[in-house]
Amino acid sequence: MDPYRNHYPWYQTPYNPHVYVPPQYNDPYRQKPPGWHFSDRTQSQPQHPHLNPTLAAGTTNIRYDLRKATRDGILLSTYQQISSQPAFAQPTYDVRIISKAFPWSVDIRAPTGSVVTCSAIFEGLYAMLQEPIVDSEWGIVVHDKSKKETVEKAAKARSEKDRDACLKRIDWLGETTAFKGLERDEEFEKKRLLPGTQPCKETWMIKFGRP
């Protein structure tokens, strides 16, 4: 049974909770939306020139608290400007997001005939962090008193607003739920890769901070 069928229509059959497929959109490279384009070149090259500056740690100006849905958490005018922008300079169809702040990874896959966009990154992260903390994950938390207190405190504050007492992955982050950009960490990427699984060329580590 697909528990996200009604809430997240972009999850396609067969259902895989670890792969995010964003809504269908036209070719953003052909449309050339306003803002960053893969042909842009600044005088001082950023650390990751092929990553859209909207997403890159150190250059992003996005203020997004991942406790909120993407269209509620990002200023509307900003969202409209960046939503269809390609996430990378070259057409990219699969992206993997990892973090030192949580134990999960999220694979974001573009629909057939399209590419991964900025909005796909944000929406994929939000969808993943809205998933419930399962029993095996809670079994890890209870061995760390500080982490347990962090999760419970965050869950209590969140549930007072959304009336959902279920522990969610977003609670794992405590008070550091703000998007601070993506960066590469190849050493951590190698350690984080589950043995027996295929690596993803575009694997990026997300940084968080306080809203």
PDB file of C-alpha atoms in Angstrom:
ATOM      1  CA  MET A   1       0.000   0.000   0.000  1.00  0.00           C
ATOM      2  CA  ASP A   2       1.314   3.416  -0.911  1.00  0.00           C
ATOM      3  CA  PRO A   3       0.848   5.665   2.161  1.00  0.00           C
ATOM      4  CA  TYR A   4       1.760   8.765   0.185  1.00  0.00           C
ATOM      5  CA  ARG A   5      -0.585   8.251  -2.754  1.00  0.00           C
ATOM      6  CA  ASN A   6      -3.031  10.982  -1.719  1.00  0.00           C
ATOM      7  CA  HIS A   7      -0.516  13.400  -0.242  1.00  0.00           C
ATOM      8  CA  TYR A   8       2.402  13.117  -2.667  1.00  0.00           C
ATOM      9  CA  PRO A   9       1.063  12.325  -6.179  1.00  0.00           C
ATOM     10  CA  TRP A  10       4.547  12.451  -7.700  1.00  0.00           C
ATOM     11  CA  TYR A  11       5.395   9.093  -6.101  1.00  0.00           C
ATOM     12  CA  GLN A  12       4.860   6.727  -9.000  1.00  0.00           C
ATOM     13  CA  THR A  13       4.138   2.999  -9.181  1.00  0.00           C
ATOM     14  CA  PRO A  14       5.956   0.896  -8.151  1.00  0.00           C
ATOM     15  CA  TYR A  15       6.180   2.792  -4.874  1.00  0.00           C
ATOM     16  CA  ASN A  16       9.678   3.308  -3.479  1.00  0.00           C
ATOM     17  CA  PRO A  17       9.896   5.523  -0.381  1.00  0.00           C
ATOM     18  CA  HIS A  18      13.584   6.228  -1.022  1.00  0.00           C
ATOM     19  CA  VAL A  19      13.206   7.690  -4.517  1.00  0.00           C
ATOM     20  CA  TYR A  20      11.547  11.063  -5.063  1.00  0.00           C
ATOM     21  CA  VAL A  21      10.170  11.758  -8.524  1.00  0.00           C
ATOM     22  CA  PRO A  22       9.011  15.384  -8.885  1.00  0.00           C
ATOM     23  CA  PRO A  23       5.998  16.487 -10.928  1.00  0.00           C
ATOM     24  CA  GLN A  24       6.381  16.502 -14.712  1.00  0.00           C
ATOM     25  CA  TYR A  25       7.679  19.726 -16.171  1.00  0.00           C
ATOM     26  CA  ASN A  26       8.975  20.935 -19.535  1.00  0.00           C
ATOM     27  CA  ASP A  27      12.632  21.158 -20.495  1.00  0.00           C
ATOM     28  CA  PRO A  28      14.027  24.062 -18.411  1.00  0.00           C
ATOM     29  CA  TYR A  29      17.145  24.233 -20.577  1.00  0.00           C
ATOM     30  CA  ARG A  30      14.985  25.071 -23.591  1.00  0.00           C
ATOM     31  CA  GLN A  31      12.773  27.523 -21.694  1.00  0.00           C
ATOM     32  CA  LYS A  32      15.696  29.384 -20.083  1.00  0.00           C
ATOM     33  CA  PRO A  33      13.832  30.632 -16.996  1.00  0.00           C
ATOM     34  CA  PRO A  34      14.955  33.902 -15.394  1.00  0.00           C
ATOM     35  CA  GLY A  35      17.871  33.682 -12.988  1.00  0.00           C
ATOM     36  CA  TRP A  36      20.825  31.304 -13.110  1.00  0.00           C
ATOM     37  CA  HIS A  37      21.675  29.479 -16.340  1.00  0.00           C
ATOM     38  CA  PHE A  38      24.325  26.903 -17.042  1.00  0.00           C
ATOM     39  CA  SER A  39      26.138  29.411 -19.278  1.00  0.00           C
ATOM     40  CA  ASP A  40      26.538  31.955 -16.447  1.00  0.00           C
ATOM     41  CA  ARG A  41      30.113  32.646 -15.399  1.00  0.00           C
ATOM     42  CA  THR A  42      30.977  35.037 -12.590  1.00  0.00           C
ATOM     43  CA  GLN A  43      34.340  36.747 -12.203  1.00  0.00           C
ATOM     44  CA  SER A  44      35.092  34.786  -9.035  1.00  0.00           C
ATOM     45  CA  GLN A  45      34.294  31.122  -9.543  1.00  0.00           C
ATOM     46  CA  PRO A  46      32.286  29.500  -6.718  1.00  0.00           C
ATOM     47  CA  GLN A  47      33.476  26.295  -5.091  1.00  0.00           C
ATOM     48  CA  HIS A  48      30.955  24.228  -7.045  1.00  0.00           C
ATOM     49  CA  PRO A  49      30.448  26.106 -10.344  1.00  0.00           C
ATOM     50  CA  HIS A  50      28.216  23.447 -11.912  1.00  0.00           C
ATOM     51  CA  LEU A  51      25.735  23.568  -8.993  1.00  0.00           C
ATOM     52  CA  ASN A  52      23.025  26.214  -9.097  1.00  0.00           C
ATOM     53  CA  PRO A  53      24.057  28.947  -6.582  1.00  0.00           C
ATOM     54  CA  THR A  54      20.536  28.773  -5.160  1.00  0.00           C
ATOM     55  CA  LEU A  55      21.452  25.344  -3.785  1.00  0.00           C
ATOM     56  CA  ALA A  56      25.138  25.752  -2.981  1.00  0.00           C
ATOM     57  CA  ALA A  57      26.451  26.213   0.551  1.00  0.00           C
ATOM     58  CA  GLY A  58      28.154  29.591   0.761  1.00  0.00           C
ATOM     59  CA  THR A  59      26.136  31.189  -2.058  1.00  0.00           C
ATOM     60  CA  THR A  60      22.504  30.297  -1.389  1.00  0.00           C
ATOM     61  CA  ASN A  61      20.246  33.132  -0.299  1.00  0.00           C
ATOM     62  CA  ILE A  62      17.273  30.859   0.257  1.00  0.00           C
ATOM     63  CA  ARG A  63      15.718  31.051   3.709  1.00  0.00           C
ATOM     64  CA  TYR A  64      13.825  27.800   3.993  1.00  0.00           C
ATOM     65  CA  ASP A  65      12.729  26.100   7.196  1.00  0.00           C
ATOM     66  CA  LEU A  66      12.162  22.468   6.227  1.00  0.00           C
ATOM     67  CA  ARG A  67       9.411  22.075   8.811  1.00  0.00           C
ATOM     68  CA  LYS A  68       7.197  23.853   6.281  1.00  0.00           C
ATOM     69  CA  ALA A  69       6.032  22.699   2.863  1.00  0.00           C
ATOM     70  CA  THR A  70       8.180  24.170   0.100  1.00  0.00           C
ATOM     71  CA  ARG A  71       5.604  26.625  -1.215  1.00  0.00           C
ATOM     72  CA  ASP A  72       4.825  27.793   2.317  1.00  0.00           C
ATOM     73  CA  GLY A  73       8.412  27.999   3.509  1.00  0.00           C
ATOM     74  CA  ILE A  74       9.978  29.839   0.558  1.00  0.00           C
ATOM     75  CA  LEU A  75       8.873  33.353  -0.361  1.00  0.00           C
ATOM     76  CA  LEU A  76       6.383  33.008  -3.235  1.00  0.00           C
ATOM     77  CA  SER A  77       8.192  35.381  -5.604  1.00  0.00           C
ATOM     78  CA  THR A  78      11.469  33.571  -4.927  1.00  0.00           C
ATOM     79  CA  TYR A  79       9.898  30.151  -5.427  1.00  0.00           C
ATOM     80  CA  GLN A  80       8.368  31.202  -8.746  1.00  0.00           C
ATOM     81  CA  GLN A  81      11.758  32.417  -9.938  1.00  0.00           C
ATOM     82  CA  ILE A  82      13.814  29.349  -8.965  1.00  0.00           C
ATOM     83  CA  SER A  83      11.338  26.469  -9.147  1.00  0.00           C
ATOM     84  CA  SER A  84      11.996  25.474 -12.767  1.00  0.00           C
ATOM     85  CA  GLN A  85      15.683  26.355 -12.814  1.00  0.00           C
ATOM     86  CA  PRO A  86      17.971  23.356 -13.434  1.00  0.00           C
ATOM     87  CA  ALA A  87      19.851  22.268 -10.323  1.00  0.00           C
ATOM     88  CA  PHE A  88      23.042  21.684 -12.331  1.00  0.00           C
ATOM     89  CA  ALA A  89      24.866  23.190 -15.279  1.00  0.00           C
ATOM     90  CA  GLN A  90      24.581  19.973 -17.265  1.00  0.00           C
ATOM     91  CA  PRO A  91      21.358  17.958 -17.619  1.00  0.00           C
ATOM     92  CA  THR A  92      21.146  15.818 -14.484  1.00  0.00           C
ATOM     93  CA  TYR A  93      18.556  13.118 -13.938  1.00  0.00           C
ATOM     94  CA  ASP A  94      19.506  11.575 -10.584  1.00  0.00           C
ATOM     95  CA  VAL A  95      20.689  13.249  -7.381  1.00  0.00           C
ATOM     96  CA  ARG A  96      21.370  11.759  -3.969  1.00  0.00           C
ATOM     97  CA  ILE A  97      21.264  13.880  -0.806  1.00  0.00           C
ATOM     98  CA  ILE A  98      23.026  12.751   2.383  1.00  0.00           C
ATOM     99  CA  SER A  99      23.854  14.503   5.638  1.00  0.00           C
ATOM    100  CA  LYS A 100      25.878  14.186   8.808  1.00  0.00           C
ATOM    101  CA  ALA A 101      22.807  15.514  10.616  1.00  0.00           C
ATOM    102  CA  PHE A 102      20.535  12.542   9.842  1.00  0.00           C
ATOM    103  CA  PRO A 103      20.990   8.841   8.953  1.00  0.00           C
ATOM    104  CA  TRP A 104      18.902   8.750   5.754  1.00  0.00           C
ATOM    105  CA  SER A 105      19.591   9.440   2.098  1.00  0.00           C
ATOM    106  CA  VAL A 106      17.096  10.674  -0.464  1.00  0.00           C
ATOM    107  CA  ASP A 107      17.335   9.889  -4.164  1.00  0.00           C
ATOM    108  CA  ILE A 108      15.713  12.488  -6.403  1.00  0.00           C
ATOM    109  CA  ARG A 109      14.925  11.315  -9.920  1.00  0.00           C
ATOM    110  CA  ALA A 110      13.698  13.501 -12.757  1.00  0.00           C
ATOM    111  CA  PRO A 111      10.668  12.382 -14.785  1.00  0.00           C
ATOM    112  CA  THR A 112      11.350  10.963 -18.231  1.00  0.00           C
ATOM    113  CA  GLY A 113      12.367  13.718 -20.631  1.00  0.00           C
ATOM    114  CA  SER A 114      13.209  16.252 -17.956  1.00  0.00           C
ATOM    115  CA  VAL A 115      15.957  17.147 -15.463  1.00  0.00           C
ATOM    116  CA  VAL A 116      16.306  17.693 -11.724  1.00  0.00           C
ATOM    117  CA  THR A 117      15.359  21.262 -10.818  1.00  0.00           C
ATOM    118  CA  CYS A 118      15.810  23.390  -7.701  1.00  0.00           C
ATOM    119  CA  SER A 119      12.210  22.810  -6.638  1.00  0.00           C
ATOM    120  CA  ALA A 120      12.707  19.053  -7.004  1.00  0.00           C
ATOM    121  CA  ILE A 121      15.571  19.213  -4.498  1.00  0.00           C
ATOM    122  CA  PHE A 122      13.558  21.192  -1.944  1.00  0.00           C
ATOM    123  CA  GLU A 123      10.385  19.160  -2.381  1.00  0.00           C
ATOM    124  CA  GLY A 124      12.266  15.871  -2.203  1.00  0.00           C
ATOM    125  CA  LEU A 125      13.940  16.858   1.057  1.00  0.00           C
ATOM    126  CA  TYR A 126      10.660  18.040   2.564  1.00  0.00           C
ATOM    127  CA  ALA A 127       8.841  14.842   1.585  1.00  0.00           C
ATOM    128  CA  MET A 128      11.581  12.646   3.041  1.00  0.00           C
ATOM    129  CA  LEU A 129      11.674  14.547   6.335  1.00  0.00           C
ATOM    130  CA  GLN A 130       7.907  14.257   6.747  1.00  0.00           C
ATOM    131  CA  GLU A 131       8.131  10.480   6.924  1.00  0.00           C
ATOM    132  CA  PRO A 132       7.630   8.949  10.386  1.00  0.00           C
ATOM    133  CA  ILE A 133      10.489   7.718  12.526  1.00  0.00           C
ATOM    134  CA  VAL A 134      10.168   3.939  12.562  1.00  0.00           C
ATOM    135  CA  ASP A 135      10.748   1.524  15.420  1.00  0.00           C
ATOM    136  CA  SER A 136      14.291   0.544  14.362  1.00  0.00           C
ATOM    137  CA  GLU A 137      15.318   4.214  14.160  1.00  0.00           C
ATOM    138  CA  TRP A 138      13.845   4.937  17.562  1.00  0.00           C
ATOM    139  CA  GLY A 139      15.850   1.990  18.867  1.00  0.00           C
ATOM    140  CA  ILE A 140      18.981   3.900  17.871  1.00  0.00           C
ATOM    141  CA  VAL A 141      17.816   7.164  19.423  1.00  0.00           C
ATOM    142  CA  VAL A 142      17.104   5.733  22.881  1.00  0.00           C
ATOM    143  CA  HIS A 143      20.782   4.860  23.327  1.00  0.00           C
ATOM    144  CA  ASP A 144      21.718   8.535  23.035  1.00  0.00           C
ATOM    145  CA  LYS A 145      20.158  10.579  25.825  1.00  0.00           C
ATOM    146  CA  SER A 146      20.946  13.914  24.212  1.00  0.00           C
ATOM    147  CA  LYS A 147      19.513  12.897  20.834  1.00  0.00           C
ATOM    148  CA  LYS A 148      16.417  11.424  22.474  1.00  0.00           C
ATOM    149  CA  GLU A 149      15.756  14.690  24.306  1.00  0.00           C
ATOM    150  CA  THR A 150      16.340  16.671  21.102  1.00  0.00           C
ATOM    151  CA  VAL A 151      13.868  14.577  19.115  1.00  0.00           C
ATOM    152  CA  GLU A 152      11.205  14.608  21.833  1.00  0.00           C
ATOM    153  CA  LYS A 153      11.504  18.370  22.355  1.00  0.00           C
ATOM    154  CA  ALA A 154      11.261  19.075  18.634  1.00  0.00           C
ATOM    155  CA  ALA A 155       8.322  16.698  18.227  1.00  0.00           C
ATOM    156  CA  LYS A 156       6.438  18.339  21.107  1.00  0.00           C
ATOM    157  CA  ALA A 157       6.911  21.831  19.639  1.00  0.00           C
ATOM    158  CA  ARG A 158       5.893  20.685  16.157  1.00  0.00           C
ATOM    159  CA  SER A 159       2.853  18.678  17.308  1.00  0.00           C
ATOM    160  CA  GLU A 160       1.461  21.719  19.083  1.00  0.00           C
ATOM    161  CA  LYS A 161       1.157  23.320  15.632  1.00  0.00           C
ATOM    162  CA  ASP A 162       0.247  20.460  13.307  1.00  0.00           C
ATOM    163  CA  ARG A 163      -1.585  18.284  15.895  1.00  0.00           C
ATOM    164  CA  ASP A 164       0.370  15.231  14.777  1.00  0.00           C
ATOM    165  CA  ALA A 165       1.853  13.336  17.716  1.00  0.00           C
ATOM    166  CA  CYS A 166       3.725  10.888  15.491  1.00  0.00           C
ATOM    167  CA  LEU A 167       7.506  11.283  15.601  1.00  0.00           C
ATOM    168  CA  LYS A 168       8.816  12.469  12.242  1.00  0.00           C
ATOM    169  CA  ARG A 169      12.237  12.552  10.667  1.00  0.00           C
ATOM    170  CA  ILE A 170      12.217  16.343  10.766  1.00  0.00           C
ATOM    171  CA  ASP A 171      12.239  16.059  14.571  1.00  0.00           C
ATOM    172  CA  TRP A 172      15.653  14.367  14.337  1.00  0.00           C
ATOM    173  CA  LEU A 173      17.121  17.769  13.421  1.00  0.00           C
ATOM    174  CA  GLY A 174      15.930  19.482  16.587  1.00  0.00           C
ATOM    175  CA  GLU A 175      16.137  23.248  16.151  1.00  0.00           C
ATOM    176  CA  THR A 176      18.493  23.125  13.154  1.00  0.00           C
ATOM    177  CA  THR A 177      15.868  22.785  10.422  1.00  0.00           C
ATOM    178  CA  ALA A 178      16.956  25.583   8.065  1.00  0.00           C
ATOM    179  CA  PHE A 179      18.446  24.771   4.668  1.00  0.00           C
ATOM    180  CA  LYS A 180      22.032  26.064   4.493  1.00  0.00           C
ATOM    181  CA  GLY A 181      23.050  24.637   1.158  1.00  0.00           C
ATOM    182  CA  LEU A 182      24.657  21.623  -0.489  1.00  0.00           C
ATOM    183  CA  GLU A 183      28.340  20.776  -0.642  1.00  0.00           C
ATOM    184  CA  ARG A 184      30.575  17.856  -1.588  1.00  0.00           C
ATOM    185  CA  ASP A 185      32.337  15.647   0.948  1.00  0.00           C
ATOM    186  CA  GLU A 186      33.781  12.711  -0.980  1.00  0.00           C
ATOM    187  CA  GLU A 187      35.260  11.032   2.098  1.00  0.00           C
ATOM    188  CA  PHE A 188      31.932  11.042   3.919  1.00  0.00           C
ATOM    189  CA  GLU A 189      30.167  10.055   0.694  1.00  0.00           C
ATOM    190  CA  LYS A 190      32.273   6.883   0.474  1.00  0.00           C
ATOM    191  CA  LYS A 191      31.675   6.014   4.135  1.00  0.00           C
ATOM    192  CA  ARG A 192      27.957   6.695   3.835  1.00  0.00           C
ATOM    193  CA  LEU A 193      27.356   4.481   0.797  1.00  0.00           C
ATOM    194  CA  LEU A 194      25.591   1.288   1.851  1.00  0.00           C
ATOM    195  CA  PRO A 195      27.677  -1.718   0.742  1.00  0.00           C
ATOM    196  CA  GLY A 196      26.121  -3.434  -2.227  1.00  0.00           C
ATOM    197  CA  THR A 197      24.295  -0.326  -3.491  1.00  0.00           C
ATOM    198  CA  GLN A 198      25.139   1.700  -6.567  1.00  0.00           C
ATOM    199  CA  PRO A 199      26.865   5.058  -6.048  1.00  0.00           C
ATOM    200  CA  CYS A 200      25.265   8.178  -7.496  1.00  0.00           C
ATOM    201  CA  LYS A 201      27.548  10.556  -9.402  1.00  0.00           C
ATOM    202  CA  GLU A 202      25.733  13.610  -8.055  1.00  0.00           C
ATOM    203  CA  THR A 203      25.806  12.858  -4.324  1.00  0.00           C
ATOM    204  CA  TRP A 204      25.642  16.005  -2.209  1.00  0.00           C
ATOM    205  CA  MET A 205      25.718  16.652   1.515  1.00  0.00           C
ATOM    206  CA  ILE A 206      23.155  19.048   2.941  1.00  0.00           C
ATOM    207  CA  LYS A 207      23.998  21.531   5.692  1.00  0.00           C
ATOM    208  CA  PHE A 208      21.485  22.730   8.269  1.00  0.00           C
ATOM    209  CA  GLY A 209      21.274  25.643  10.661  1.00  0.00           C
ATOM    210  CA  ARG A 210      18.812  27.439  12.895  1.00  0.00           C
ATOM    211  CA  PRO A 211      15.937  29.199  11.125  1.00  0.00           C
TER     212      PRO A 211
END
